[in-house]
C-alpha atoms as an extended CHARMM CRD file, in Angstrom:
* protein
*
       264  EXT
         1         1  UNK       CA             -9.3900000000       -7.1610000000       25.6550000000  PROA      1               0.0000000000
         2         2  UNK       CA             -9.8720000000      -10.5230000000       23.9700000000  PROA      2               0.0000000000
         3         3  UNK       CA             -7.3210000000      -11.4940000000       21.3180000000  PROA      3               0.0000000000
         4         4  UNK       CA             -8.5440000000      -13.4380000000       18.3170000000  PROA      4               0.0000000000
         5         5  UNK       CA             -6.5890000000      -16.0710000000       16.4250000000  PROA      5               0.0000000000
         6         6  UNK       CA             -7.6810000000      -16.4280000000       12.8170000000  PROA      6               0.0000000000
         7         7  UNK       CA             -7.6140000000      -19.7610000000       11.0340000000  PROA      7               0.0000000000
         8         8  UNK       CA             -8.2530000000      -20.0280000000        7.3090000000  PROA      8               0.0000000000
         9         9  UNK       CA             -9.6640000000      -23.2750000000        5.9510000000  PROA      9               0.0000000000
        10        10  UNK       CA            -10.3650000000      -23.4340000000        2.2420000000  PROA      10              0.0000000000
        11        11  UNK       CA            -13.3420000000      -25.2040000000        0.7230000000  PROA      11              0.0000000000
        12        12  UNK       CA            -13.6800000000      -25.9040000000       -3.0000000000  PROA      12              0.0000000000
        13        13  UNK       CA            -16.7240000000      -24.8690000000       -5.0240000000  PROA      13              0.0000000000
        14        14  UNK       CA            -18.2520000000      -28.3070000000       -4.5540000000  PROA      14              0.0000000000
        15        15  UNK       CA            -18.1230000000      -27.8920000000       -0.7950000000  PROA      15              0.0000000000
        16        16  UNK       CA            -15.3180000000      -30.3750000000       -0.1530000000  PROA      16              0.0000000000
        17        17  UNK       CA            -12.4880000000      -29.1970000000        2.0130000000  PROA      17              0.0000000000
        18        18  UNK       CA             -9.1470000000      -28.4900000000        0.3620000000  PROA      18              0.0000000000
        19        19  UNK       CA             -6.2240000000      -29.7950000000        2.3840000000  PROA      19              0.0000000000
        20        20  UNK       CA             -4.0060000000      -27.0510000000        0.9630000000  PROA      20              0.0000000000
        21        21  UNK       CA             -2.1930000000      -28.9700000000       -1.7580000000  PROA      21              0.0000000000
        22        22  UNK       CA             -1.9630000000      -26.8740000000       -4.8860000000  PROA      22              0.0000000000
        23        23  UNK       CA             -3.6590000000      -23.9490000000       -3.1190000000  PROA      23              0.0000000000
        24        24  UNK       CA             -3.0400000000      -20.5270000000       -4.6090000000  PROA      24              0.0000000000
        25        25  UNK       CA             -4.0430000000      -17.2840000000       -2.9510000000  PROA      25              0.0000000000
        26        26  UNK       CA             -3.0580000000      -14.4210000000       -5.2180000000  PROA      26              0.0000000000
        27        27  UNK       CA              0.5470000000      -15.2790000000       -5.9350000000  PROA      27              0.0000000000
        28        28  UNK       CA              0.8080000000      -17.3190000000       -2.7220000000  PROA      28              0.0000000000
        29        29  UNK       CA              1.3400000000      -20.9520000000       -3.5010000000  PROA      29              0.0000000000
        30        30  UNK       CA              1.1130000000      -23.5060000000       -0.7170000000  PROA      30              0.0000000000
        31        31  UNK       CA              4.0480000000      -23.1850000000        1.6370000000  PROA      31              0.0000000000
        32        32  UNK       CA              4.7460000000      -23.7060000000        5.3240000000  PROA      32              0.0000000000
        33        33  UNK       CA              5.0670000000      -20.0150000000        6.1410000000  PROA      33              0.0000000000
        34        34  UNK       CA              3.4010000000      -17.1870000000        4.2580000000  PROA      34              0.0000000000
        35        35  UNK       CA              5.5100000000      -14.5860000000        6.1310000000  PROA      35              0.0000000000
        36        36  UNK       CA              8.4870000000      -15.3390000000        3.8830000000  PROA      36              0.0000000000
        37        37  UNK       CA              8.3900000000      -12.0700000000        1.9010000000  PROA      37              0.0000000000
        38        38  UNK       CA              9.8840000000       -8.7790000000        3.0890000000  PROA      38              0.0000000000
        39        39  UNK       CA              9.8610000000       -5.6290000000        1.0000000000  PROA      39              0.0000000000
        40        40  UNK       CA             13.6800000000       -5.6750000000        0.9240000000  PROA      40              0.0000000000
        41        41  UNK       CA             13.6420000000       -8.9440000000       -1.0190000000  PROA      41              0.0000000000
        42        42  UNK       CA             13.6290000000       -6.7900000000       -4.1510000000  PROA      42              0.0000000000
        43        43  UNK       CA             17.2360000000       -5.7630000000       -3.4430000000  PROA      43              0.0000000000
        44        44  UNK       CA             20.1880000000       -7.8350000000       -4.6220000000  PROA      44              0.0000000000
        45        45  UNK       CA             22.5950000000       -9.2280000000       -2.0530000000  PROA      45              0.0000000000
        46        46  UNK       CA             25.2110000000       -6.6810000000       -3.1200000000  PROA      46              0.0000000000
        47        47  UNK       CA             22.8330000000       -3.7360000000       -2.7840000000  PROA      47              0.0000000000
        48        48  UNK       CA             21.7090000000       -4.8730000000        0.6570000000  PROA      48              0.0000000000
        49        49  UNK       CA             25.3410000000       -5.0770000000        1.7670000000  PROA      49              0.0000000000
        50        50  UNK       CA             25.8020000000       -1.5000000000        0.5940000000  PROA      50              0.0000000000
        51        51  UNK       CA             22.7520000000       -0.4760000000        2.6390000000  PROA      51              0.0000000000
        52        52  UNK       CA             23.9740000000       -2.2720000000        5.7470000000  PROA      52              0.0000000000
        53        53  UNK       CA             27.3030000000       -0.4510000000        5.4760000000  PROA      53              0.0000000000
        54        54  UNK       CA             25.6210000000        2.9580000000        5.9360000000  PROA      54              0.0000000000
        55        55  UNK       CA             23.1280000000        1.9800000000        8.6640000000  PROA      55              0.0000000000
        56        56  UNK       CA             23.4640000000        2.9690000000       12.2860000000  PROA      56              0.0000000000
        57        57  UNK       CA             21.4960000000        1.1950000000       14.9970000000  PROA      57              0.0000000000
        58        58  UNK       CA             18.5650000000        2.5980000000       16.9390000000  PROA      58              0.0000000000
        59        59  UNK       CA             16.4450000000        0.9650000000       19.6400000000  PROA      59              0.0000000000
        60        60  UNK       CA             12.7370000000        1.7840000000       19.9110000000  PROA      60              0.0000000000
        61        61  UNK       CA             10.7520000000        0.6670000000       22.9560000000  PROA      61              0.0000000000
        62        62  UNK       CA              7.2440000000       -0.7440000000       22.6980000000  PROA      62              0.0000000000
        63        63  UNK       CA              4.5740000000        1.9410000000       22.1670000000  PROA      63              0.0000000000
        64        64  UNK       CA              7.2300000000        4.5560000000       21.4110000000  PROA      64              0.0000000000
        65        65  UNK       CA              7.4130000000        6.2800000000       18.0250000000  PROA      65              0.0000000000
        66        66  UNK       CA             10.0770000000        5.8360000000       15.3770000000  PROA      66              0.0000000000
        67        67  UNK       CA              8.8740000000        9.1060000000       13.8350000000  PROA      67              0.0000000000
        68        68  UNK       CA              5.6750000000       11.1470000000       13.9980000000  PROA      68              0.0000000000
        69        69  UNK       CA              3.5630000000       13.2940000000       11.7060000000  PROA      69              0.0000000000
        70        70  UNK       CA              5.5250000000       16.3680000000       10.5060000000  PROA      70              0.0000000000
        71        71  UNK       CA              8.9500000000       14.9310000000       11.3260000000  PROA      71              0.0000000000
        72        72  UNK       CA             11.5300000000       15.5240000000        8.5490000000  PROA      72              0.0000000000
        73        73  UNK       CA             11.3920000000       12.8270000000        5.8450000000  PROA      73              0.0000000000
        74        74  UNK       CA             15.1550000000       12.5300000000        5.4470000000  PROA      74              0.0000000000
        75        75  UNK       CA             15.9420000000        8.9370000000        6.3920000000  PROA      75              0.0000000000
        76        76  UNK       CA             14.8530000000        5.3240000000        5.9470000000  PROA      76              0.0000000000
        77        77  UNK       CA             14.5850000000        2.6160000000        8.5960000000  PROA      77              0.0000000000
        78        78  UNK       CA             15.3960000000       -1.0700000000        8.2310000000  PROA      78              0.0000000000
        79        79  UNK       CA             13.4970000000       -3.1640000000       10.7760000000  PROA      79              0.0000000000
        80        80  UNK       CA             15.9330000000       -5.7640000000       12.0830000000  PROA      80              0.0000000000
        81        81  UNK       CA             13.6740000000       -6.8900000000       14.9200000000  PROA      81              0.0000000000
        82        82  UNK       CA             10.1590000000       -6.0640000000       16.1020000000  PROA      82              0.0000000000
        83        83  UNK       CA              7.0360000000       -4.6690000000       14.4640000000  PROA      83              0.0000000000
        84        84  UNK       CA              6.0450000000       -1.1530000000       13.3810000000  PROA      84              0.0000000000
        85        85  UNK       CA              2.5720000000        0.1940000000       12.6450000000  PROA      85              0.0000000000
        86        86  UNK       CA              2.2300000000        3.1310000000       10.2820000000  PROA      86              0.0000000000
        87        87  UNK       CA             -0.7480000000        5.2010000000       11.4170000000  PROA      87              0.0000000000
        88        88  UNK       CA             -2.6320000000        8.3490000000       10.4520000000  PROA      88              0.0000000000
        89        89  UNK       CA             -4.8900000000       10.2390000000       12.8370000000  PROA      89              0.0000000000
        90        90  UNK       CA             -7.9210000000       12.1340000000       11.5630000000  PROA      90              0.0000000000
        91        91  UNK       CA             -9.3640000000       15.3520000000       12.9990000000  PROA      91              0.0000000000
        92        92  UNK       CA            -11.6680000000       13.3740000000       15.2880000000  PROA      92              0.0000000000
        93        93  UNK       CA             -8.7380000000       11.5170000000       16.8450000000  PROA      93              0.0000000000
        94        94  UNK       CA             -9.5700000000        8.2650000000       15.0480000000  PROA      94              0.0000000000
        95        95  UNK       CA             -6.5340000000        6.2110000000       14.0560000000  PROA      95              0.0000000000
        96        96  UNK       CA             -6.1950000000        4.4090000000       10.7260000000  PROA      96              0.0000000000
        97        97  UNK       CA             -3.4500000000        1.8000000000       10.3620000000  PROA      97              0.0000000000
        98        98  UNK       CA             -1.8900000000        2.1510000000        6.9060000000  PROA      98              0.0000000000
        99        99  UNK       CA              0.7950000000       -0.5380000000        7.1250000000  PROA      99              0.0000000000
       100       100  UNK       CA              2.1420000000       -3.1320000000        9.5290000000  PROA      100             0.0000000000
       101       101  UNK       CA              5.8570000000       -3.6700000000        8.9470000000  PROA      101             0.0000000000
       102       102  UNK       CA              7.6970000000       -6.7330000000       10.1910000000  PROA      102             0.0000000000
       103       103  UNK       CA             11.2900000000       -7.8760000000       10.5060000000  PROA      103             0.0000000000
       104       104  UNK       CA             13.1910000000       -7.4610000000        7.2520000000  PROA      104             0.0000000000
       105       105  UNK       CA             11.1030000000       -4.5410000000        5.9500000000  PROA      105             0.0000000000
       106       106  UNK       CA             12.3670000000       -1.1050000000        4.9370000000  PROA      106             0.0000000000
       107       107  UNK       CA             10.2690000000        1.7790000000        6.2780000000  PROA      107             0.0000000000
       108       108  UNK       CA              9.8900000000        5.4080000000        5.3290000000  PROA      108             0.0000000000
       109       109  UNK       CA             10.2410000000        7.6690000000        2.3350000000  PROA      109             0.0000000000
       110       110  UNK       CA             12.7090000000       10.2280000000        1.0860000000  PROA      110             0.0000000000
       111       111  UNK       CA             11.5300000000       13.7570000000        0.4320000000  PROA      111             0.0000000000
       112       112  UNK       CA             12.1380000000       15.5640000000       -2.8410000000  PROA      112             0.0000000000
       113       113  UNK       CA             13.1900000000       18.7200000000       -0.9970000000  PROA      113             0.0000000000
       114       114  UNK       CA             15.0470000000       19.6570000000        2.1690000000  PROA      114             0.0000000000
       115       115  UNK       CA             11.7430000000       20.6160000000        3.8060000000  PROA      115             0.0000000000
       116       116  UNK       CA              9.8100000000       17.3800000000        3.1460000000  PROA      116             0.0000000000
       117       117  UNK       CA              7.8870000000       16.0590000000        6.1460000000  PROA      117             0.0000000000
       118       118  UNK       CA              6.2120000000       12.7780000000        7.0310000000  PROA      118             0.0000000000
       119       119  UNK       CA              2.4080000000       12.9260000000        6.9660000000  PROA      119             0.0000000000
       120       120  UNK       CA              1.9770000000        9.8170000000        9.1040000000  PROA      120             0.0000000000
       121       121  UNK       CA              3.4980000000        8.2580000000       12.2430000000  PROA      121             0.0000000000
       122       122  UNK       CA              5.3780000000        5.0340000000       12.9350000000  PROA      122             0.0000000000
       123       123  UNK       CA              4.7050000000        3.3480000000       16.2860000000  PROA      123             0.0000000000
       124       124  UNK       CA              6.5080000000        0.2920000000       17.6830000000  PROA      124             0.0000000000
       125       125  UNK       CA              4.0640000000       -2.4210000000       18.7560000000  PROA      125             0.0000000000
       126       126  UNK       CA              6.9360000000       -4.2780000000       20.4330000000  PROA      126             0.0000000000
       127       127  UNK       CA             10.5820000000       -3.5390000000       21.2010000000  PROA      127             0.0000000000
       128       128  UNK       CA             12.4020000000       -2.8300000000       17.9330000000  PROA      128             0.0000000000
       129       129  UNK       CA             15.9650000000       -2.8600000000       16.6410000000  PROA      129             0.0000000000
       130       130  UNK       CA             16.2210000000       -0.5440000000       13.6430000000  PROA      130             0.0000000000
       131       131  UNK       CA             18.9450000000        0.3120000000       11.1530000000  PROA      131             0.0000000000
       132       132  UNK       CA             18.7620000000        4.0180000000       10.2450000000  PROA      132             0.0000000000
       133       133  UNK       CA             19.8210000000        5.1910000000        6.7670000000  PROA      133             0.0000000000
       134       134  UNK       CA             20.3980000000        8.9260000000        6.3350000000  PROA      134             0.0000000000
       135       135  UNK       CA             19.2630000000       10.3770000000        2.9990000000  PROA      135             0.0000000000
       136       136  UNK       CA             22.6120000000       12.0830000000        2.3860000000  PROA      136             0.0000000000
       137       137  UNK       CA             24.4560000000        8.7780000000        2.8950000000  PROA      137             0.0000000000
       138       138  UNK       CA             22.0710000000        6.9450000000        0.5770000000  PROA      138             0.0000000000
       139       139  UNK       CA             22.4260000000        9.6090000000       -2.1280000000  PROA      139             0.0000000000
       140       140  UNK       CA             26.2100000000        9.3690000000       -1.8990000000  PROA      140             0.0000000000
       141       141  UNK       CA             26.0530000000        5.5780000000       -2.2080000000  PROA      141             0.0000000000
       142       142  UNK       CA             23.7260000000        5.7770000000       -5.2220000000  PROA      142             0.0000000000
       143       143  UNK       CA             26.0880000000        8.2110000000       -6.9430000000  PROA      143             0.0000000000
       144       144  UNK       CA             28.8720000000        5.6410000000       -6.5240000000  PROA      144             0.0000000000
       145       145  UNK       CA             26.7990000000        2.5620000000       -7.4500000000  PROA      145             0.0000000000
       146       146  UNK       CA             24.2780000000        3.3850000000      -10.1730000000  PROA      146             0.0000000000
       147       147  UNK       CA             22.6450000000       -0.0560000000      -10.1060000000  PROA      147             0.0000000000
       148       148  UNK       CA             21.3170000000        0.7020000000       -6.6100000000  PROA      148             0.0000000000
       149       149  UNK       CA             19.1720000000        3.5200000000       -8.0330000000  PROA      149             0.0000000000
       150       150  UNK       CA             17.3250000000        1.0860000000      -10.3250000000  PROA      150             0.0000000000
       151       151  UNK       CA             16.5610000000       -1.2620000000       -7.4230000000  PROA      151             0.0000000000
       152       152  UNK       CA             15.3070000000        1.6440000000       -5.2990000000  PROA      152             0.0000000000
       153       153  UNK       CA             12.9870000000        2.6810000000       -8.1200000000  PROA      153             0.0000000000
       154       154  UNK       CA             11.5280000000       -0.8370000000       -8.0440000000  PROA      154             0.0000000000
       155       155  UNK       CA             11.1800000000       -0.7220000000       -4.2550000000  PROA      155             0.0000000000
       156       156  UNK       CA              9.3610000000        2.6250000000       -4.3860000000  PROA      156             0.0000000000
       157       157  UNK       CA              7.1260000000        1.3510000000       -7.1860000000  PROA      157             0.0000000000
       158       158  UNK       CA              6.1350000000       -1.6620000000       -5.0620000000  PROA      158             0.0000000000
       159       159  UNK       CA              5.3430000000        0.5330000000       -2.0620000000  PROA      159             0.0000000000
       160       160  UNK       CA              3.1440000000        2.8030000000       -4.1760000000  PROA      160             0.0000000000
       161       161  UNK       CA              1.3790000000       -0.2560000000       -5.6170000000  PROA      161             0.0000000000
       162       162  UNK       CA              0.6040000000       -1.5520000000       -2.1050000000  PROA      162             0.0000000000
       163       163  UNK       CA             -0.8490000000        1.8380000000       -1.1370000000  PROA      163             0.0000000000
       164       164  UNK       CA             -2.9550000000        2.0740000000       -4.3080000000  PROA      164             0.0000000000
       165       165  UNK       CA             -4.3590000000       -1.4290000000       -3.8660000000  PROA      165             0.0000000000
       166       166  UNK       CA             -5.2850000000       -0.7920000000       -0.2260000000  PROA      166             0.0000000000
       167       167  UNK       CA             -7.0830000000        2.4440000000       -0.9970000000  PROA      167             0.0000000000
       168       168  UNK       CA             -8.8270000000        0.7510000000       -3.9080000000  PROA      168             0.0000000000
       169       169  UNK       CA            -10.2310000000       -1.8500000000       -1.5160000000  PROA      169             0.0000000000
       170       170  UNK       CA            -11.1870000000        0.7670000000        1.0860000000  PROA      170             0.0000000000
       171       171  UNK       CA            -12.8270000000        3.1820000000       -1.3380000000  PROA      171             0.0000000000
       172       172  UNK       CA            -14.4660000000        1.0030000000       -3.9880000000  PROA      172             0.0000000000
       173       173  UNK       CA            -15.8950000000       -2.0540000000       -2.2580000000  PROA      173             0.0000000000
       174       174  UNK       CA            -17.3070000000       -0.7710000000        1.0290000000  PROA      174             0.0000000000
       175       175  UNK       CA            -16.4450000000       -1.8420000000        4.5560000000  PROA      175             0.0000000000
       176       176  UNK       CA            -17.2940000000       -5.4780000000        3.8590000000  PROA      176             0.0000000000
       177       177  UNK       CA            -14.9470000000       -5.5950000000        0.8830000000  PROA      177             0.0000000000
       178       178  UNK       CA            -12.2550000000       -3.8460000000        2.9130000000  PROA      178             0.0000000000
       179       179  UNK       CA            -12.6020000000       -6.3990000000        5.7360000000  PROA      179             0.0000000000
       180       180  UNK       CA            -12.4530000000       -9.3460000000        3.3340000000  PROA      180             0.0000000000
       181       181  UNK       CA             -9.4180000000       -7.8570000000        1.6060000000  PROA      181             0.0000000000
       182       182  UNK       CA             -7.7350000000       -7.3100000000        4.9800000000  PROA      182             0.0000000000
       183       183  UNK       CA             -8.2800000000      -10.9500000000        5.9810000000  PROA      183             0.0000000000
       184       184  UNK       CA             -6.6160000000      -12.0590000000        2.7380000000  PROA      184             0.0000000000
       185       185  UNK       CA             -3.6910000000       -9.6690000000        3.2740000000  PROA      185             0.0000000000
       186       186  UNK       CA             -3.2510000000      -10.8460000000        6.8650000000  PROA      186             0.0000000000
       187       187  UNK       CA             -3.1270000000      -14.4390000000        5.6470000000  PROA      187             0.0000000000
       188       188  UNK       CA             -0.4730000000      -13.5090000000        3.0880000000  PROA      188             0.0000000000
       189       189  UNK       CA              1.5650000000      -11.5980000000        5.6760000000  PROA      189             0.0000000000
       190       190  UNK       CA              1.2400000000      -13.8120000000        8.7610000000  PROA      190             0.0000000000
       191       191  UNK       CA             -0.2890000000      -17.0960000000        7.6590000000  PROA      191             0.0000000000
       192       192  UNK       CA              1.2060000000      -20.4990000000        8.4130000000  PROA      192             0.0000000000
       193       193  UNK       CA             -0.1540000000      -23.3500000000        6.3190000000  PROA      193             0.0000000000
       194       194  UNK       CA             -1.4240000000      -26.2470000000        8.4060000000  PROA      194             0.0000000000
       195       195  UNK       CA             -3.7240000000      -29.1490000000        7.6720000000  PROA      195             0.0000000000
       196       196  UNK       CA             -6.7550000000      -27.2380000000        8.9570000000  PROA      196             0.0000000000
       197       197  UNK       CA             -5.9120000000      -24.1660000000        6.8630000000  PROA      197             0.0000000000
       198       198  UNK       CA             -3.8200000000      -21.0100000000        7.0450000000  PROA      198             0.0000000000
       199       199  UNK       CA             -3.2590000000      -20.0010000000       10.6670000000  PROA      199             0.0000000000
       200       200  UNK       CA             -2.1100000000      -16.4680000000       11.4280000000  PROA      200             0.0000000000
       201       201  UNK       CA              1.0390000000      -16.2870000000       13.5240000000  PROA      201             0.0000000000
       202       202  UNK       CA             -0.1230000000      -12.8980000000       14.8680000000  PROA      202             0.0000000000
       203       203  UNK       CA             -3.1680000000      -12.2950000000       17.0440000000  PROA      203             0.0000000000
       204       204  UNK       CA             -5.6290000000       -9.4890000000       16.2630000000  PROA      204             0.0000000000
       205       205  UNK       CA             -8.5960000000       -8.0240000000       18.1140000000  PROA      205             0.0000000000
       206       206  UNK       CA            -11.7240000000       -6.6680000000       16.4600000000  PROA      206             0.0000000000
       207       207  UNK       CA            -10.3550000000       -3.2220000000       17.3070000000  PROA      207             0.0000000000
       208       208  UNK       CA             -7.1670000000       -4.0430000000       15.3830000000  PROA      208             0.0000000000
       209       209  UNK       CA             -9.2470000000       -5.0200000000       12.3500000000  PROA      209             0.0000000000
       210       210  UNK       CA            -11.3360000000       -1.8590000000       12.6940000000  PROA      210             0.0000000000
       211       211  UNK       CA             -8.2160000000        0.3280000000       12.6220000000  PROA      211             0.0000000000
       212       212  UNK       CA             -7.0170000000       -1.4330000000        9.4740000000  PROA      212             0.0000000000
       213       213  UNK       CA            -10.1970000000       -0.5990000000        7.5320000000  PROA      213             0.0000000000
       214       214  UNK       CA            -11.1100000000        2.7320000000        9.1150000000  PROA      214             0.0000000000
       215       215  UNK       CA            -14.3100000000        1.8130000000       10.9090000000  PROA      215             0.0000000000
       216       216  UNK       CA            -15.6090000000        1.0540000000       14.4060000000  PROA      216             0.0000000000
       217       217  UNK       CA            -15.1770000000       -2.1530000000       16.3880000000  PROA      217             0.0000000000
       218       218  UNK       CA            -18.9650000000       -2.5230000000       16.4870000000  PROA      218             0.0000000000
       219       219  UNK       CA            -19.1460000000       -2.4030000000       12.6900000000  PROA      219             0.0000000000
       220       220  UNK       CA            -16.4680000000       -5.0990000000       12.4570000000  PROA      220             0.0000000000
       221       221  UNK       CA            -18.4170000000       -7.2380000000       14.9450000000  PROA      221             0.0000000000
       222       222  UNK       CA            -21.5500000000       -6.9800000000       12.7880000000  PROA      222             0.0000000000
       223       223  UNK       CA            -19.6780000000       -7.7620000000        9.5830000000  PROA      223             0.0000000000
       224       224  UNK       CA            -17.9610000000      -10.8050000000       11.0990000000  PROA      224             0.0000000000
       225       225  UNK       CA            -21.3190000000      -12.1090000000       12.2750000000  PROA      225             0.0000000000
       226       226  UNK       CA            -22.7380000000      -11.5750000000        8.7920000000  PROA      226             0.0000000000
       227       227  UNK       CA            -19.8060000000      -13.4330000000        7.2340000000  PROA      227             0.0000000000
       228       228  UNK       CA            -20.5560000000      -16.2980000000        9.6000000000  PROA      228             0.0000000000
       229       229  UNK       CA            -24.2380000000      -16.2250000000        8.6740000000  PROA      229             0.0000000000
       230       230  UNK       CA            -23.3080000000      -16.3100000000        4.9720000000  PROA      230             0.0000000000
       231       231  UNK       CA            -21.1850000000      -19.3860000000        5.5700000000  PROA      231             0.0000000000
       232       232  UNK       CA            -17.9170000000      -17.6380000000        4.7200000000  PROA      232             0.0000000000
       233       233  UNK       CA            -16.3700000000      -17.9900000000        8.1900000000  PROA      233             0.0000000000
       234       234  UNK       CA            -16.9640000000      -19.5780000000       11.5450000000  PROA      234             0.0000000000
       235       235  UNK       CA            -15.5000000000      -18.6170000000       14.9110000000  PROA      235             0.0000000000
       236       236  UNK       CA            -15.4900000000      -20.3410000000       18.2550000000  PROA      236             0.0000000000
       237       237  UNK       CA            -13.5840000000      -19.5610000000       21.4540000000  PROA      237             0.0000000000
       238       238  UNK       CA            -11.7480000000      -16.7110000000       19.7010000000  PROA      238             0.0000000000
       239       239  UNK       CA            -10.5830000000      -18.8260000000       16.7480000000  PROA      239             0.0000000000
       240       240  UNK       CA            -11.6850000000      -17.8540000000       13.2460000000  PROA      240             0.0000000000
       241       241  UNK       CA            -12.0470000000      -20.3560000000       10.4020000000  PROA      241             0.0000000000
       242       242  UNK       CA            -12.5580000000      -19.0040000000        6.9010000000  PROA      242             0.0000000000
       243       243  UNK       CA            -14.6470000000      -21.5610000000        5.0650000000  PROA      243             0.0000000000
       244       244  UNK       CA            -14.7270000000      -19.8680000000        1.6590000000  PROA      244             0.0000000000
       245       245  UNK       CA            -11.6850000000      -17.9720000000        0.4740000000  PROA      245             0.0000000000
       246       246  UNK       CA            -13.4640000000      -17.4700000000       -2.8390000000  PROA      246             0.0000000000
       247       247  UNK       CA            -16.2030000000      -15.5940000000       -0.9640000000  PROA      247             0.0000000000
       248       248  UNK       CA            -13.6120000000      -13.1500000000        0.4140000000  PROA      248             0.0000000000
       249       249  UNK       CA            -12.0140000000      -12.6820000000       -2.9850000000  PROA      249             0.0000000000
       250       250  UNK       CA            -15.3610000000      -12.0240000000       -4.6360000000  PROA      250             0.0000000000
       251       251  UNK       CA            -16.3830000000       -9.5130000000       -1.9400000000  PROA      251             0.0000000000
       252       252  UNK       CA            -13.3210000000       -7.3530000000       -2.6250000000  PROA      252             0.0000000000
       253       253  UNK       CA            -13.1210000000       -8.0470000000       -6.3810000000  PROA      253             0.0000000000
       254       254  UNK       CA             -9.7060000000       -9.6110000000       -5.8000000000  PROA      254             0.0000000000
       255       255  UNK       CA             -7.3010000000       -9.0190000000       -8.6880000000  PROA      255             0.0000000000
       256       256  UNK       CA             -4.8970000000      -11.7940000000       -7.6050000000  PROA      256             0.0000000000
       257       257  UNK       CA             -2.0990000000       -9.3340000000       -6.9040000000  PROA      257             0.0000000000
       258       258  UNK       CA              1.3920000000      -10.8030000000       -6.3930000000  PROA      258             0.0000000000
       259       259  UNK       CA              2.5760000000      -11.5180000000       -2.8480000000  PROA      259             0.0000000000
       260       260  UNK       CA              4.7590000000       -8.3980000000       -2.7190000000  PROA      260             0.0000000000
       261       261  UNK       CA              1.6100000000       -6.2840000000       -3.2290000000  PROA      261             0.0000000000
       262       262  UNK       CA             -1.0690000000       -8.2880000000       -1.3720000000  PROA      262             0.0000000000
       263       263  UNK       CA              0.3340000000       -7.8040000000        2.1300000000  PROA      263             0.0000000000
       264       264  UNK       CA             -0.7240000000       -5.8440000000        5.1570000000  PROA      264             0.0000000000
C-alpha cells in the first residue's frame, strides 16, 4: 500500500506564494512544529504531578487494543509513548476513526455509573507505553484536591468540543467538506512548518483518510483529483501540496477553532 506524504503550501488571494511568515491557520500561528499541543496541556503542573502519582504503567503492542467496545469505562489512559486510534465499527464492518491520539494525550472517559461501558475501541498503531488511572483513585484524589475537579471539567469540555466540531464537519458539509476539514486538522496535529509549506510528520494513505471521514478509498481518490483540478492541491510521487488553504477552509465553512479543538 502506498503511503502519502502531505505538504501544505499557502498561496495568498492574489496568487503569490506565502512563505509562512505571519501565517495563521485557525489559532495556529507560524511555528516550527504544529504538534506542540497535547490535550493534557490544560492541566497545571501541580495537577499533572498528582495524576502521575496515581498512574501505573501498561505496555500495548502494535495492533493490539487498549480497550474495546463494551469494556468497562472505569479508567483513563495517559499516552507516554506511541499512537492510539479511537475507532467505531458499524454493522457492515466498516471502521470509522474518531480520534488519533499522540504522545502526551489523555484517553478515555469516566462513566457516571458502575455499569458504564465504552462504545468505541482504542487500537495501538505502534508500540505504546501508557499510564493507567483508575477511576476510584482519581475520585479520591479529586476529593483531596478540589482544584483538580475544575481542570478536569475543562478537559472534558474540550473533548466534547472536538467531537462536536468533527461531527459538524461530517454531517453538514458533505464528504468534500469533511475531507478538507480533515486535511486542516492533520496539519494542525502533525504539521511542521518549512519554507515550502506545512509538511505532515505522519504519513497517511487514501484508506487512512477514508476512515477518518467515513467513506470509501475510491471516493477519497475522486475528491483528491477534483481538488487538484480546482487548483486547491497538487500531488506528485506521493507528495501532496495544498495550494489554497482558503479553499479548504471555505469548503468546510471553517470557524477558525482554537488549536486545542481543531486537531485530529
